[in-house]
Amino acid sequence: MIDAMRDAMLAWGDTGLVGWTVLKILVIAVPVIIAVAMFVWWERKVIGWMHVRMGPNQIGPWGLLQAFADVFKLLFKEVTRPSAANKTLFYLAPLIALVPSFAAWSLLPFDWGLTLANVNVGLLLLLALTSLGVYGIILAGWSSNSRYAMLGAMRAAAQTVSYEIAMGFTLVCVMILSGSLNLTEIVMAQAGNKGFFDWFGFPLAPMLVIYFVSGVAETNRAPFDMAEGESEIVAGFHVEYSGSAFALFFLAEYANMLLIAFVATVLFAGGWLSPLQGWITADVPWFDWIWKGGWQWTFIKAFGFSFLYLWFRATFPRYRYDQIMRLGWKVFIPICLVWIVVSACLKYFNLVTMGA
Amino acid sequence: MTFELICFYVFASVAALAALTVISVKNPVVAALSLVLTFFSMACVWLLAQAEFLAVALVLVYVGAVMVLFLFVVMMLDVDFSVVREGFVRFLPVGVLVAAVMLAEMLMMIGVRSLETPVTEDPAVLAGMSNMEWLGQTLFRDFLLPFEIAALILTVGLIAAVTLTLRKRTGTKVQRPGLQVMVKREDRLRVIKMDAVGKGEVGP
């Protein structure tokens, strides 16, 4: 049916191609928005359980509709603006924060061939796009014309730029091992018949940890949420935002969190490959994705990684600012530099095998 | 007119307009943002020319890191820009002259080069590799030594910059996280054995 739809669209020529691409974008973007809503519900539920509370339980079954209730509340609220704010930038900032976080989703491979843009320099493009999100935060902080917002923006900018370096280095290790920048090829380099021992999470275990912690810092989430430390600077860069403008920041932050979880899956946990790959080879309809791999695994693993975000938030107290900087510059970057050499040696002496 | 050509004109005109805004706008933050837009549009143009690595590197390095720090500084500055802008009209002829000479030189260089060397096939396509692969082969195989020398010079520059800006301030309290981690209970807490006060008194 989908093939017939595509052929019908492509018969229109260039217009049809654009329309088909827009359709594909919607197929990714709409589920991301819904996933963000459900993830907010899941976050509140999980943190509630960890705090021995109920979490949301009033609206809908198990409180499932709570997130949508919040969304509607935010959408109907008035969008206020400080009278001395820079009007254009004030309204532009949430959009600038949102666009890169959604654009990066187009690069993710969910299954073999199941990706919107199979770019050759995918990994670099991903890094470039995620590094653009900080502009939204800086502009929000500056254009609000408020000291708290400004301080939050400064903190966010310094933190994001610092952790981007460590994150880039972890990606370098993945590039060295896989020999490619294409995300699909990176996943296929982790295929093999040794089950989950073939994934890059094994030879690059410290890099997986550093990547994920940098990802947490990059998205300004607890315990690295200095940018919105409510005990010192109220709510940081989005203190002056209300209603739907605030909702956009919220959406961007959660879309980024889920993105980091998916990218960690693709780079270090074998993407759609099964942890049982090569151990079972039976053909069973409906169930053989469990050992042959399929899009289900991508989502299961990403769900696991995104759960870590919630676990961190419920467990760790917030870092002090100088400690964040120390962790990024003096701990992560040296470890990364050493591990780049290690992974180069692994590759040179053929200690890890690429692909099946 | 193909779709690619339309894209090129759009990106190129956006880049040119944004570059004009950088030097003409009053607000320094808006100027810095326009510079970001210029970089981004140029990256798009390079993408159209199939120099994908250069384009992504431009976004990654200049837009993602350098301009963030630039904005950082511009936002922190408290400069009265009306003073800085004084004499705009007075120095305008000099500026225009310098710009004209630079433009002429660039046109001459590009013109002479384009006349001398005929347009060749993309070397990456000729080698049957992707742009990225070809760049890697060229940098790390054919031109390895110049590349390493450049890297060495940059490292020396980095160290020089760090040592120039490094200053020891007296009177500041510095933490040593190593010592903090290695602290033992005995360093912080002393348990003293002492007799209970009030001999013979028994509570209810």
Coordinates of C-alpha atoms in Angstrom, one line a residue:
Chain A
M1 CA 0.0 0.0 0.0
I2 CA 2.8 2.3 0.9
D3 CA 4.6 1.6 -2.4
A4 CA 1.4 2.4 -4.3
M5 CA 1.2 5.7 -2.4
R6 CA 4.8 6.5 -3.2
D7 CA 4.4 5.8 -6.8
A8 CA 1.2 7.8 -7.0
M9 CA 3.0 10.8 -5.3
L10 CA 6.2 10.5 -7.4
A11 CA 4.1 10.4 -10.6
W12 CA 3.6 14.2 -9.9
G13 CA 7.2 14.9 -10.6
D14 CA 9.2 17.3 -8.4
T15 CA 6.1 18.5 -6.5
G16 CA 5.2 14.9 -5.7
L17 CA 8.8 14.3 -4.4
V18 CA 8.6 17.3 -2.1
G19 CA 5.1 16.1 -0.9
W20 CA 6.4 12.6 -0.3
T21 CA 9.3 13.9 1.7
V22 CA 7.1 16.2 3.7
L23 CA 4.9 13.1 4.4
K24 CA 8.0 11.2 5.6
I25 CA 9.0 14.1 7.8
L26 CA 5.5 14.1 9.4
V27 CA 5.7 10.3 10.0
I28 CA 8.8 11.0 12.1
A29 CA 7.9 14.4 13.7
V30 CA 4.4 13.6 14.9
P31 CA 5.4 10.4 16.7
V32 CA 8.3 12.4 18.3
I33 CA 5.9 14.9 19.6
I34 CA 3.6 12.2 21.0
A35 CA 6.6 10.4 22.4
V36 CA 7.7 13.5 24.2
A37 CA 4.2 13.8 25.8
M38 CA 4.2 10.2 26.9
F39 CA 7.8 10.5 28.1
V40 CA 6.8 13.4 30.3
W41 CA 4.1 11.2 31.8
W42 CA 6.6 8.4 32.2
E43 CA 9.1 10.6 33.8
R44 CA 6.7 11.9 36.4
K45 CA 5.5 8.4 37.1
V46 CA 9.0 6.9 37.4
I47 CA 10.2 9.7 39.6
G48 CA 7.1 9.4 41.7
W49 CA 7.7 5.7 42.2
M50 CA 11.4 6.4 43.1
H51 CA 10.2 9.0 45.7
V52 CA 7.5 6.5 46.9
R53 CA 4.7 8.7 45.5
M54 CA 1.9 7.9 43.1
G55 CA 2.9 10.3 40.3
P56 CA 0.1 11.6 38.0
N57 CA -3.0 9.4 38.5
Q58 CA -6.0 11.6 38.0
I59 CA -6.5 12.3 34.3
G60 CA -7.1 9.3 32.1
P61 CA -6.2 5.7 33.0
W62 CA -3.1 5.7 35.2
G63 CA -2.9 9.4 34.6
L64 CA -1.9 8.8 31.0
L65 CA -3.6 11.9 29.7
Q66 CA -1.9 14.1 32.3
A67 CA 0.7 15.2 29.7
F68 CA -2.0 16.2 27.2
A69 CA -3.8 18.1 29.9
D70 CA -0.5 20.0 30.6
V71 CA 0.0 20.7 26.9
F72 CA -3.5 22.1 26.6
K73 CA -3.0 24.2 29.7
L74 CA 0.2 25.6 28.3
L75 CA -1.3 26.3 24.9
F76 CA -4.2 28.3 26.4
K77 CA -2.1 30.4 28.6
E78 CA -1.2 33.9 27.6
V79 CA 2.3 34.4 26.2
T80 CA 3.7 37.3 28.1
R81 CA 6.7 39.3 27.1
P82 CA 8.8 41.6 29.3
S83 CA 8.3 45.2 28.1
A84 CA 12.0 45.8 27.6
A85 CA 12.6 42.5 25.8
N86 CA 14.0 42.4 22.2
K87 CA 10.7 41.4 20.6
T88 CA 11.9 39.6 17.4
L89 CA 14.6 37.5 19.2
F90 CA 12.3 36.8 22.1
Y91 CA 9.8 35.1 19.9
L92 CA 12.5 33.6 17.6
A93 CA 14.4 31.9 20.4
P94 CA 12.0 29.0 21.1
L95 CA 11.9 28.2 17.4
I96 CA 15.6 28.2 17.1
A97 CA 15.8 25.8 20.0
L98 CA 13.2 23.5 18.5
V99 CA 14.2 23.3 14.8
P100 CA 17.7 21.7 15.2
S101 CA 16.4 19.1 17.7
F102 CA 13.7 18.0 15.2
A103 CA 16.0 18.2 12.2
A104 CA 18.5 15.8 13.8
W105 CA 15.8 13.1 13.9
S106 CA 15.8 12.9 10.1
L107 CA 19.3 11.3 10.3
L108 CA 18.4 8.4 12.6
P109 CA 18.3 4.9 11.2
F110 CA 15.5 3.0 12.9
D111 CA 16.1 -0.2 10.9
W112 CA 18.0 -1.3 7.8
G113 CA 17.0 1.3 5.2
L114 CA 14.4 2.9 7.6
T115 CA 15.9 6.4 7.7
L116 CA 14.7 9.7 6.2
A117 CA 18.1 10.9 5.2
N118 CA 20.9 8.4 4.7
V119 CA 23.7 11.0 4.7
N120 CA 27.3 10.1 4.2
V121 CA 28.6 12.5 6.8
G122 CA 25.6 11.6 9.1
L123 CA 27.6 11.5 12.4
L124 CA 29.2 14.9 11.8
L125 CA 25.9 16.4 10.7
L126 CA 24.3 15.1 13.8
L127 CA 26.9 16.7 16.0
A128 CA 26.6 20.0 14.0
L129 CA 22.8 20.0 14.3
T130 CA 22.8 19.3 18.1
S131 CA 25.3 22.0 18.6
L132 CA 22.9 24.6 17.0
G133 CA 20.3 24.1 19.8
V134 CA 22.4 26.2 22.2
Y135 CA 21.5 29.4 20.1
G136 CA 17.9 29.1 21.2
I137 CA 19.0 29.1 24.8
I138 CA 21.5 32.0 24.5
L139 CA 19.0 34.1 22.6
A140 CA 16.2 33.4 25.0
G141 CA 18.5 34.4 27.9
W142 CA 19.7 37.6 26.2
S143 CA 16.5 38.8 24.6
S144 CA 14.4 38.4 27.8
N145 CA 16.4 41.4 29.3
S146 CA 16.4 39.7 32.7
R147 CA 19.5 39.0 34.8
Y148 CA 18.4 35.5 35.8
A149 CA 17.7 34.5 32.2
M150 CA 21.0 36.0 31.2
L151 CA 22.9 34.1 33.8
G152 CA 21.1 30.9 32.8
A153 CA 22.0 31.4 29.2
M154 CA 25.7 32.0 30.0
R155 CA 25.8 28.9 32.1
A156 CA 24.1 26.9 29.4
A157 CA 26.4 28.2 26.6
A158 CA 29.6 27.4 28.5
Q159 CA 28.4 24.0 29.6
T160 CA 27.2 23.0 26.1
V161 CA 30.4 24.1 24.4
S162 CA 32.6 22.3 26.9
Y163 CA 30.8 19.0 26.7
E164 CA 30.5 19.1 23.0
I165 CA 34.3 18.5 22.8
A166 CA 34.1 15.4 24.9
M167 CA 31.1 14.2 22.9
G168 CA 32.9 14.8 19.7
F169 CA 35.9 12.8 20.9
T170 CA 33.7 9.8 21.8
L171 CA 32.3 10.0 18.2
V172 CA 35.8 10.0 16.9
C173 CA 36.4 6.6 18.6
V174 CA 33.2 5.3 16.9
M175 CA 34.4 6.7 13.6
I176 CA 37.8 5.0 14.0
L177 CA 36.3 1.6 14.7
S178 CA 33.6 1.7 12.1
G179 CA 35.6 3.5 9.5
S180 CA 32.5 5.4 8.4
L181 CA 30.4 8.5 9.2
N182 CA 27.2 7.0 7.9
L183 CA 24.9 6.0 10.7
T184 CA 23.6 2.9 8.9
E185 CA 27.1 1.7 8.2
I186 CA 28.1 2.3 11.8
V187 CA 25.3 0.0 12.9
M188 CA 26.2 -2.6 10.3
A189 CA 29.8 -2.5 11.6
Q190 CA 28.5 -3.8 14.9
A191 CA 26.8 -6.8 13.3
G192 CA 28.3 -10.2 13.8
N193 CA 27.7 -13.6 15.3
K194 CA 28.9 -13.0 18.8
G195 CA 25.7 -11.5 20.0
F196 CA 25.9 -8.2 22.0
F197 CA 29.7 -8.6 22.3
D198 CA 30.0 -7.3 18.8
W199 CA 28.5 -3.9 19.7
F200 CA 30.8 -0.9 20.2
G201 CA 29.6 -0.6 23.7
F202 CA 32.2 -3.3 24.6
P203 CA 35.5 -2.0 23.2
L204 CA 34.3 1.5 23.8
A205 CA 32.7 1.1 27.2
P206 CA 34.2 4.2 28.8
M207 CA 33.2 6.2 25.7
L208 CA 29.6 5.0 26.0
V209 CA 29.6 6.3 29.6
I210 CA 31.2 9.6 28.6
Y211 CA 28.9 10.0 25.6
F212 CA 25.8 9.5 27.7
V213 CA 26.9 11.7 30.5
S214 CA 27.9 14.4 28.0
G215 CA 24.5 14.0 26.5
V216 CA 22.9 14.6 29.8
A217 CA 25.0 17.7 30.3
E218 CA 24.4 18.8 26.7
T219 CA 20.6 18.7 27.2
N220 CA 20.9 20.6 30.5
R221 CA 19.2 17.8 32.4
A222 CA 19.7 16.9 36.1
P223 CA 22.2 16.5 37.6
F224 CA 23.7 19.1 35.1
D225 CA 20.8 21.4 35.0
M226 CA 22.8 24.4 36.1
A227 CA 21.2 26.4 33.3
E228 CA 17.9 26.4 35.2
G229 CA 19.0 25.9 38.7
E230 CA 15.8 26.9 40.4
S231 CA 17.4 27.5 43.8
E232 CA 19.8 30.1 42.5
I233 CA 18.5 31.6 39.2
V234 CA 14.8 30.8 39.4
A235 CA 14.5 28.9 36.1
G236 CA 17.3 30.2 34.1
F237 CA 17.0 31.1 30.5
H238 CA 13.2 30.5 30.2
V239 CA 12.2 32.4 33.3
E240 CA 10.4 35.0 31.3
Y241 CA 8.6 32.6 28.9
S242 CA 5.0 31.4 29.4
G243 CA 2.4 29.5 27.6
S244 CA 3.2 28.0 24.2
A245 CA 6.6 29.7 24.0
F246 CA 7.6 27.8 27.1
A247 CA 6.1 24.7 25.7
L248 CA 8.4 24.9 22.7
F249 CA 11.5 25.0 25.0
F250 CA 10.0 22.0 26.8
L251 CA 9.4 20.1 23.6
A252 CA 12.9 20.9 22.3
E253 CA 14.5 19.7 25.6
Y254 CA 12.6 16.4 25.6
A255 CA 13.1 15.8 21.9
N256 CA 16.8 16.3 22.5
M257 CA 16.8 13.8 25.4
L258 CA 15.1 11.2 23.3
L259 CA 17.5 11.9 20.5
I260 CA 20.6 11.4 22.7
A261 CA 19.0 8.1 23.8
F262 CA 18.5 7.0 20.2
V263 CA 22.0 8.1 19.1
A264 CA 23.6 6.2 22.0
T265 CA 21.6 3.2 20.8
V266 CA 22.8 3.5 17.2
L267 CA 26.5 4.3 18.0
F268 CA 27.2 2.0 21.0
A269 CA 24.3 -0.5 21.4
G270 CA 24.0 -1.9 17.8
G271 CA 20.9 0.1 16.7
W272 CA 18.4 -2.4 15.5
L273 CA 20.7 -5.4 15.9
S274 CA 19.6 -8.1 18.3
P275 CA 21.7 -8.8 21.4
L276 CA 21.2 -12.5 20.4
Q277 CA 22.5 -12.0 16.9
G278 CA 24.2 -15.1 15.5
W279 CA 23.3 -17.3 18.4
I280 CA 19.8 -18.3 17.1
T281 CA 19.1 -18.6 13.4
A282 CA 15.6 -20.1 13.4
D283 CA 12.9 -18.6 11.2
V284 CA 9.7 -18.0 13.1
P285 CA 7.2 -15.5 11.7
W286 CA 6.4 -12.5 14.0
F287 CA 8.9 -13.4 16.6
D288 CA 12.3 -13.8 14.7
W289 CA 13.0 -10.0 15.1
I290 CA 14.0 -11.0 18.7
W291 CA 17.2 -12.7 17.5
K292 CA 17.4 -11.4 13.9
G293 CA 17.1 -7.7 14.8
G294 CA 14.5 -5.2 13.8
W295 CA 13.2 -1.7 14.5
Q296 CA 11.7 -3.0 17.8
W297 CA 15.2 -3.4 19.2
T298 CA 16.0 0.3 18.4
F299 CA 13.0 1.4 20.4
I300 CA 13.6 -1.0 23.3
K301 CA 17.2 0.1 23.7
A302 CA 16.4 3.8 23.3
F303 CA 13.7 3.3 25.9
G304 CA 16.3 1.9 28.2
F305 CA 18.7 4.8 27.7
S306 CA 16.0 7.3 28.1
F307 CA 15.1 5.7 31.4
L308 CA 18.6 6.4 32.6
Y309 CA 17.8 10.1 32.3
L310 CA 14.9 9.8 34.7
W311 CA 17.0 7.6 37.0
F312 CA 19.8 10.2 37.1
R313 CA 17.3 12.9 37.8
A314 CA 15.7 11.1 40.7
T315 CA 19.1 10.0 42.1
F316 CA 21.8 12.6 41.9
P317 CA 21.9 16.0 43.5
R318 CA 22.8 18.9 41.2
Y319 CA 26.5 19.5 40.5
R320 CA 28.2 22.6 41.5
Y321 CA 29.2 24.8 38.5
D322 CA 33.0 24.5 38.8
Q323 CA 32.7 20.8 39.3
I324 CA 30.8 20.5 36.0
M325 CA 33.5 22.3 34.2
R326 CA 36.2 20.2 35.9
L327 CA 34.4 17.0 34.9
G328 CA 34.1 18.1 31.3
W329 CA 37.6 19.5 30.8
K330 CA 39.9 17.7 33.2
V331 CA 38.3 14.3 33.4
F332 CA 36.4 13.5 30.3
I333 CA 38.6 15.0 27.7
P334 CA 41.8 13.3 28.9
I335 CA 40.0 9.9 29.1
C336 CA 38.7 10.4 25.6
L337 CA 42.2 11.3 24.2
V338 CA 43.6 8.1 25.7
W339 CA 40.7 6.0 24.4
I340 CA 41.1 7.4 20.9
V341 CA 44.6 5.9 20.9
V342 CA 43.3 2.7 22.4
S343 CA 40.6 2.4 19.7
A344 CA 43.1 3.2 17.0
C345 CA 45.3 0.3 18.3
L346 CA 42.3 -2.0 18.5
K347 CA 41.6 -1.2 14.9
Y348 CA 45.3 -1.4 13.8
F349 CA 45.9 -4.8 15.4
N350 CA 42.6 -6.2 14.3
L351 CA 41.4 -6.9 17.8
V352 CA 37.8 -6.0 16.9
T353 CA 36.1 -7.3 13.8
M354 CA 33.8 -5.0 11.9
G355 CA 30.6 -6.3 10.3
A356 CA 29.4 -9.8 9.9
Chain B
M1 CA 16.0 26.4 -14.1
T2 CA 16.7 23.3 -12.0
F3 CA 15.8 22.9 -8.3
E4 CA 19.5 23.0 -7.4
L5 CA 20.0 26.3 -9.2
I6 CA 17.0 27.9 -7.4
C7 CA 18.5 26.6 -4.1
F8 CA 21.9 28.1 -4.9
Y9 CA 20.4 31.5 -5.7
V10 CA 18.3 31.5 -2.5
F11 CA 21.3 30.5 -0.3
A12 CA 23.7 32.8 -2.0
S13 CA 21.4 35.8 -1.7
V14 CA 20.7 35.0 1.9
A15 CA 24.4 34.8 2.6
A16 CA 25.1 38.1 0.8
L17 CA 22.2 39.9 2.6
A18 CA 23.2 38.5 6.0
A19 CA 26.8 39.6 5.4
L20 CA 25.5 43.1 4.6
T21 CA 23.5 43.1 7.8
V22 CA 26.6 42.2 9.8
I23 CA 28.2 45.5 9.0
S24 CA 25.1 47.7 8.8
V25 CA 23.0 46.8 11.8
K26 CA 23.2 48.7 15.0
N27 CA 22.8 46.0 17.6
P28 CA 26.0 43.9 18.0
V29 CA 24.1 40.8 19.0
V30 CA 22.0 41.0 15.8
A31 CA 25.2 41.5 13.9
A32 CA 26.7 38.4 15.4
L33 CA 23.6 36.4 14.6
S34 CA 23.7 37.7 11.0
L35 CA 27.2 36.3 10.8
V36 CA 25.9 33.0 12.0
L37 CA 23.3 33.1 9.2
T38 CA 26.0 34.0 6.7
F39 CA 28.1 31.0 7.8
F40 CA 25.0 28.7 7.6
S41 CA 24.0 29.9 4.2
M42 CA 27.6 29.4 2.9
A43 CA 27.5 25.9 4.3
C44 CA 24.4 25.3 2.4
V45 CA 26.0 26.6 -0.8
W46 CA 29.0 24.3 -0.2
L47 CA 26.6 21.4 0.3
L48 CA 25.2 22.2 -3.1
A49 CA 28.7 22.0 -4.5
Q50 CA 29.0 18.6 -2.9
A51 CA 31.7 19.6 -0.5
E52 CA 29.8 18.0 2.3
F53 CA 32.6 17.6 4.8
L54 CA 33.6 21.3 4.5
A55 CA 30.0 22.4 4.9
V56 CA 29.4 20.3 8.0
A57 CA 32.8 21.3 9.5
L58 CA 31.9 25.0 8.9
V59 CA 28.6 24.5 10.8
L60 CA 30.2 22.4 13.5
V61 CA 33.2 24.6 14.2
Y62 CA 32.2 28.1 13.3
V63 CA 28.5 28.1 14.0
G64 CA 28.4 25.5 16.7
A65 CA 31.5 26.6 18.8
V66 CA 33.2 29.8 17.7
M67 CA 30.1 32.0 17.2
V68 CA 28.6 30.7 20.5
L69 CA 31.7 32.0 22.3
F70 CA 31.5 35.2 20.2
L71 CA 27.9 35.8 21.2
F72 CA 28.9 35.0 24.7
V73 CA 31.4 37.8 24.7
V74 CA 29.2 40.3 22.8
M75 CA 26.4 39.8 25.3
M76 CA 28.6 40.3 28.2
L77 CA 30.2 43.5 26.8
D78 CA 28.8 46.8 28.0
V79 CA 30.2 49.0 25.3
D80 CA 28.6 52.2 24.3
F81 CA 28.3 51.4 20.6
S82 CA 27.4 55.0 19.6
V83 CA 31.0 55.9 20.5
V84 CA 32.4 53.1 18.4
R85 CA 30.3 54.0 15.5
E86 CA 31.4 57.6 15.5
G87 CA 33.2 58.6 12.3
F88 CA 31.3 56.0 10.2
V89 CA 30.8 58.6 7.5
R90 CA 34.3 60.1 7.8
F91 CA 36.0 56.7 7.4
L92 CA 33.6 55.5 4.8
P93 CA 35.7 56.5 1.7
V94 CA 38.7 54.7 3.1
G95 CA 36.6 51.6 3.8
V96 CA 35.1 51.6 0.4
L97 CA 38.5 52.0 -1.2
V98 CA 40.0 49.1 0.7
A99 CA 36.9 47.0 -0.1
A100 CA 37.2 47.9 -3.8
V101 CA 40.9 47.0 -3.9
M102 CA 40.2 43.7 -2.2
L103 CA 37.4 42.9 -4.6
A104 CA 39.5 43.7 -7.6
E105 CA 42.4 41.5 -6.3
M106 CA 40.0 38.6 -5.6
L107 CA 38.4 38.9 -9.0
M108 CA 41.8 39.0 -10.6
M109 CA 43.1 36.0 -8.8
I110 CA 40.0 33.9 -9.4
G111 CA 39.8 35.1 -13.0
V112 CA 43.4 34.3 -13.7
R113 CA 43.1 30.9 -12.1
S114 CA 39.9 30.1 -13.9
L115 CA 41.4 31.1 -17.2
E116 CA 44.6 29.1 -16.6
T117 CA 43.2 25.9 -15.3
P118 CA 40.3 24.4 -17.1
V119 CA 37.4 23.1 -15.0
T120 CA 38.4 19.6 -14.1
E121 CA 36.2 16.7 -13.0
D122 CA 35.7 16.5 -9.2
P123 CA 38.8 14.5 -8.0
A124 CA 36.7 12.6 -5.5
V125 CA 34.4 11.4 -8.3
L126 CA 37.4 10.5 -10.5
A127 CA 38.8 8.4 -7.7
G128 CA 35.4 6.7 -7.2
M129 CA 35.2 7.7 -3.6
S130 CA 32.9 9.9 -1.5
N131 CA 34.0 13.4 -0.8
M132 CA 34.8 12.5 2.8
E133 CA 36.9 9.4 1.9
W134 CA 38.9 11.4 -0.7
L135 CA 39.6 14.2 1.7
G136 CA 40.8 11.7 4.3
Q137 CA 43.1 9.9 1.8
T138 CA 44.5 13.2 0.6
L139 CA 45.1 14.7 4.1
F140 CA 46.3 11.6 5.9
R141 CA 48.2 9.9 3.1
D142 CA 49.4 12.3 0.4
F143 CA 49.9 15.3 2.6
L144 CA 50.6 13.7 6.0
L145 CA 53.7 15.6 6.8
P146 CA 52.4 19.1 6.1
F147 CA 49.2 18.2 8.0
E148 CA 51.2 17.1 11.0
I149 CA 53.4 20.2 10.9
A150 CA 50.3 22.3 10.8
A151 CA 48.9 20.4 13.8
L152 CA 52.1 20.9 15.7
I153 CA 52.2 24.6 15.0
L154 CA 48.6 24.9 16.1
T155 CA 49.4 23.0 19.3
V156 CA 52.3 25.3 20.1
G157 CA 50.0 28.3 19.5
L158 CA 47.4 26.8 21.8
I159 CA 50.0 26.2 24.6
A160 CA 51.3 29.7 24.1
A161 CA 47.8 31.2 24.4
V162 CA 47.1 29.2 27.5
T163 CA 50.4 30.3 29.2
L164 CA 49.9 33.9 28.2
T165 CA 46.5 34.1 29.8
L166 CA 47.3 31.9 32.8
R167 CA 47.9 34.0 35.8
K168 CA 48.2 32.9 39.4
R169 CA 46.0 35.0 41.6
T170 CA 46.9 35.3 45.2
G171 CA 44.2 35.2 47.9
T172 CA 41.8 32.9 46.1
K173 CA 40.6 29.7 47.6
V174 CA 41.2 26.8 45.3
Q175 CA 39.7 23.4 45.7
R176 CA 41.8 20.2 45.2
P177 CA 39.2 17.6 44.3
G178 CA 41.8 14.9 44.8
L179 CA 42.3 15.8 48.4
Q180 CA 38.5 16.2 48.8
V181 CA 37.9 12.7 47.6
M182 CA 40.7 11.2 49.7
V183 CA 39.5 12.7 52.9
K184 CA 39.0 10.3 55.8
R185 CA 36.7 10.4 58.7
E186 CA 39.6 10.9 61.1
D187 CA 40.5 14.2 59.3
R188 CA 37.2 15.7 60.0
L189 CA 35.8 14.2 63.1
R190 CA 37.4 13.4 66.5
V191 CA 35.6 11.1 68.9
I192 CA 36.4 11.9 72.5
K193 CA 35.9 9.5 75.3
M194 CA 34.5 11.2 78.3
D195 CA 32.7 10.3 81.5
A196 CA 29.0 10.9 81.7
V197 CA 28.3 14.0 83.7
G198 CA 26.4 13.8 87.0
K199 CA 27.5 10.8 88.9
G200 CA 24.8 8.5 90.3
E201 CA 21.8 10.3 88.8
V202 CA 19.5 7.9 87.2
G203 CA 16.8 9.0 84.8
P204 CA 13.2 8.1 85.3

